[in-house]
Short mmCIF file of N, CA and C in Angstrom, two decimals:
data_model
loop_
_atom_site.label_atom_id
_atom_site.label_comp_id
_atom_site.label_asym_id
_atom_site.label_seq_id
_atom_site.Cartn_x
_atom_site.Cartn_y
_atom_site.Cartn_z
N VAL A 758 -174.58 5.18 -110.11
CA VAL A 758 -175.75 4.34 -109.97
C VAL A 758 -176.96 5.11 -109.42
N PRO A 759 -176.78 6.11 -108.57
CA PRO A 759 -177.96 6.81 -108.05
C PRO A 759 -178.84 7.44 -109.12
N GLU A 760 -178.27 7.76 -110.28
CA GLU A 760 -179.09 8.33 -111.35
C GLU A 760 -179.94 7.26 -112.05
N VAL A 761 -179.67 6.01 -111.78
CA VAL A 761 -180.41 4.90 -112.40
C VAL A 761 -181.32 4.21 -111.39
N VAL A 762 -180.86 4.05 -110.17
CA VAL A 762 -181.59 3.29 -109.15
C VAL A 762 -182.19 4.25 -108.13
N VAL A 763 -183.47 4.08 -107.86
CA VAL A 763 -184.12 4.81 -106.78
C VAL A 763 -184.01 3.90 -105.56
N ASP A 764 -183.14 4.28 -104.64
CA ASP A 764 -182.82 3.42 -103.50
C ASP A 764 -184.07 3.05 -102.71
N GLY A 765 -184.27 1.75 -102.55
CA GLY A 765 -185.40 1.24 -101.80
C GLY A 765 -186.67 1.09 -102.61
N LYS A 766 -186.69 1.63 -103.84
CA LYS A 766 -187.88 1.53 -104.68
C LYS A 766 -187.63 0.70 -105.94
N THR A 767 -186.52 0.97 -106.63
CA THR A 767 -186.21 0.21 -107.84
C THR A 767 -184.96 -0.64 -107.66
N GLY A 768 -184.41 -0.60 -106.49
CA GLY A 768 -183.21 -1.37 -106.18
C GLY A 768 -182.60 -0.83 -104.91
N PHE A 769 -181.36 -1.20 -104.66
CA PHE A 769 -180.68 -0.75 -103.45
C PHE A 769 -179.28 -0.27 -103.79
N ILE A 770 -178.89 0.82 -103.18
CA ILE A 770 -177.53 1.32 -103.30
C ILE A 770 -176.84 1.00 -101.98
N VAL A 771 -175.77 0.24 -102.05
CA VAL A 771 -175.09 -0.20 -100.84
C VAL A 771 -173.64 0.25 -100.85
N LYS A 772 -173.08 0.41 -99.66
CA LYS A 772 -171.70 0.87 -99.53
C LYS A 772 -170.72 -0.25 -99.22
N ASP A 773 -171.23 -1.32 -98.64
CA ASP A 773 -170.32 -2.41 -98.27
C ASP A 773 -171.08 -3.73 -98.24
N LYS A 774 -170.36 -4.79 -97.94
CA LYS A 774 -170.98 -6.12 -97.99
C LYS A 774 -172.06 -6.30 -96.94
N ASP A 775 -171.93 -5.66 -95.79
CA ASP A 775 -172.97 -5.78 -94.77
C ASP A 775 -174.28 -5.16 -95.25
N GLU A 776 -174.19 -4.00 -95.90
CA GLU A 776 -175.38 -3.37 -96.45
C GLU A 776 -175.96 -4.23 -97.58
N MET A 777 -175.09 -4.89 -98.33
CA MET A 777 -175.55 -5.75 -99.41
C MET A 777 -176.35 -6.93 -98.85
N VAL A 778 -175.88 -7.50 -97.77
CA VAL A 778 -176.61 -8.60 -97.13
C VAL A 778 -177.99 -8.12 -96.70
N GLY A 779 -178.06 -6.94 -96.11
CA GLY A 779 -179.35 -6.39 -95.70
C GLY A 779 -180.26 -6.13 -96.89
N ALA A 780 -179.69 -5.63 -97.98
CA ALA A 780 -180.49 -5.36 -99.18
C ALA A 780 -181.04 -6.64 -99.77
N ILE A 781 -180.23 -7.67 -99.79
CA ILE A 781 -180.68 -8.96 -100.33
C ILE A 781 -181.88 -9.48 -99.54
N LYS A 782 -181.86 -9.26 -98.24
CA LYS A 782 -182.97 -9.72 -97.41
C LYS A 782 -184.26 -8.95 -97.70
N LYS A 783 -184.13 -7.74 -98.25
CA LYS A 783 -185.31 -6.91 -98.55
C LYS A 783 -185.69 -6.92 -100.02
N ILE A 784 -185.06 -7.76 -100.82
CA ILE A 784 -185.25 -7.72 -102.27
C ILE A 784 -186.72 -7.91 -102.67
N ASP A 785 -187.47 -8.65 -101.88
CA ASP A 785 -188.89 -8.87 -102.20
C ASP A 785 -189.72 -7.59 -102.11
N SER A 786 -189.19 -6.54 -101.49
CA SER A 786 -189.93 -5.29 -101.39
C SER A 786 -189.87 -4.47 -102.68
N ILE A 787 -188.99 -4.84 -103.59
CA ILE A 787 -188.87 -4.14 -104.87
C ILE A 787 -189.94 -4.67 -105.81
N LYS A 788 -190.77 -3.75 -106.32
CA LYS A 788 -191.86 -4.15 -107.21
C LYS A 788 -191.44 -3.97 -108.67
N ARG A 789 -191.66 -5.00 -109.45
CA ARG A 789 -191.28 -4.96 -110.87
C ARG A 789 -191.95 -3.81 -111.59
N LEU A 790 -193.21 -3.55 -111.28
CA LEU A 790 -193.94 -2.47 -111.94
C LEU A 790 -193.29 -1.12 -111.66
N ASP A 791 -192.84 -0.90 -110.43
CA ASP A 791 -192.14 0.35 -110.11
C ASP A 791 -190.87 0.49 -110.93
N CYS A 792 -190.15 -0.60 -111.10
CA CYS A 792 -188.92 -0.58 -111.90
C CYS A 792 -189.24 -0.24 -113.35
N ARG A 793 -190.25 -0.88 -113.88
CA ARG A 793 -190.63 -0.65 -115.28
C ARG A 793 -191.06 0.80 -115.49
N ARG A 794 -191.89 1.31 -114.60
CA ARG A 794 -192.35 2.71 -114.72
C ARG A 794 -191.18 3.68 -114.66
N HIS A 795 -190.25 3.42 -113.77
CA HIS A 795 -189.09 4.30 -113.64
C HIS A 795 -188.31 4.36 -114.95
N VAL A 796 -188.09 3.21 -115.55
CA VAL A 796 -187.35 3.17 -116.83
C VAL A 796 -188.15 3.85 -117.92
N GLU A 797 -189.44 3.56 -118.02
CA GLU A 797 -190.26 4.16 -119.08
C GLU A 797 -190.35 5.67 -118.94
N GLN A 798 -190.33 6.18 -117.72
CA GLN A 798 -190.45 7.62 -117.51
C GLN A 798 -189.12 8.36 -117.63
N ASN A 799 -188.01 7.68 -117.39
CA ASN A 799 -186.73 8.38 -117.31
C ASN A 799 -185.72 8.01 -118.38
N PHE A 800 -185.99 6.99 -119.14
CA PHE A 800 -184.99 6.53 -120.10
C PHE A 800 -185.59 6.29 -121.48
N THR A 801 -186.40 7.24 -121.94
CA THR A 801 -186.93 7.13 -123.30
C THR A 801 -185.79 7.39 -124.28
N LEU A 802 -186.01 7.01 -125.51
CA LEU A 802 -184.99 7.23 -126.54
C LEU A 802 -184.65 8.71 -126.65
N LYS A 803 -185.66 9.57 -126.66
CA LYS A 803 -185.42 11.01 -126.77
C LYS A 803 -184.61 11.53 -125.59
N GLN A 804 -184.96 11.11 -124.40
CA GLN A 804 -184.22 11.57 -123.22
C GLN A 804 -182.76 11.13 -123.28
N MET A 805 -182.53 9.91 -123.69
CA MET A 805 -181.16 9.40 -123.75
C MET A 805 -180.35 10.13 -124.82
N VAL A 806 -180.96 10.38 -125.98
CA VAL A 806 -180.28 11.12 -127.04
C VAL A 806 -179.95 12.53 -126.55
N ASP A 807 -180.90 13.18 -125.91
CA ASP A 807 -180.66 14.53 -125.39
C ASP A 807 -179.52 14.54 -124.37
N LYS A 808 -179.49 13.56 -123.49
CA LYS A 808 -178.43 13.49 -122.48
C LYS A 808 -177.06 13.26 -123.11
N TYR A 809 -177.01 12.36 -124.08
CA TYR A 809 -175.73 12.12 -124.77
C TYR A 809 -175.29 13.35 -125.54
N GLU A 810 -176.22 14.03 -126.17
CA GLU A 810 -175.87 15.24 -126.92
C GLU A 810 -175.29 16.30 -125.98
N LYS A 811 -175.90 16.50 -124.83
CA LYS A 811 -175.39 17.46 -123.86
C LYS A 811 -174.00 17.05 -123.36
N LEU A 812 -173.82 15.77 -123.13
CA LEU A 812 -172.51 15.28 -122.69
C LEU A 812 -171.45 15.54 -123.74
N TYR A 813 -171.74 15.21 -124.99
CA TYR A 813 -170.78 15.43 -126.08
C TYR A 813 -170.46 16.91 -126.23
N GLN A 814 -171.46 17.76 -126.08
CA GLN A 814 -171.22 19.20 -126.18
C GLN A 814 -170.30 19.68 -125.06
N ARG A 815 -170.51 19.18 -123.85
CA ARG A 815 -169.63 19.55 -122.74
C ARG A 815 -168.21 19.08 -122.97
N LEU A 816 -168.06 17.88 -123.49
CA LEU A 816 -166.73 17.32 -123.71
C LEU A 816 -165.97 18.02 -124.82
N THR A 817 -166.68 18.56 -125.78
CA THR A 817 -166.01 19.19 -126.92
C THR A 817 -165.84 20.69 -126.75
N ASN A 818 -166.39 21.27 -125.72
CA ASN A 818 -166.23 22.72 -125.49
C ASN A 818 -165.12 23.01 -124.53
#
């Protein structure tokens, strides 16, 4: 999940239920625009294809 979520900016990464409760209380601090920008900048079609291609190459070598 850390490669998808920027902790405290686009979501929260928690280790246990107590941290989850704390994260839920702070959910209003997450801005939708920040989430959208993160996805648009890091998960374009080309980037995803390149990442899958590299993964397949590693798995087959």
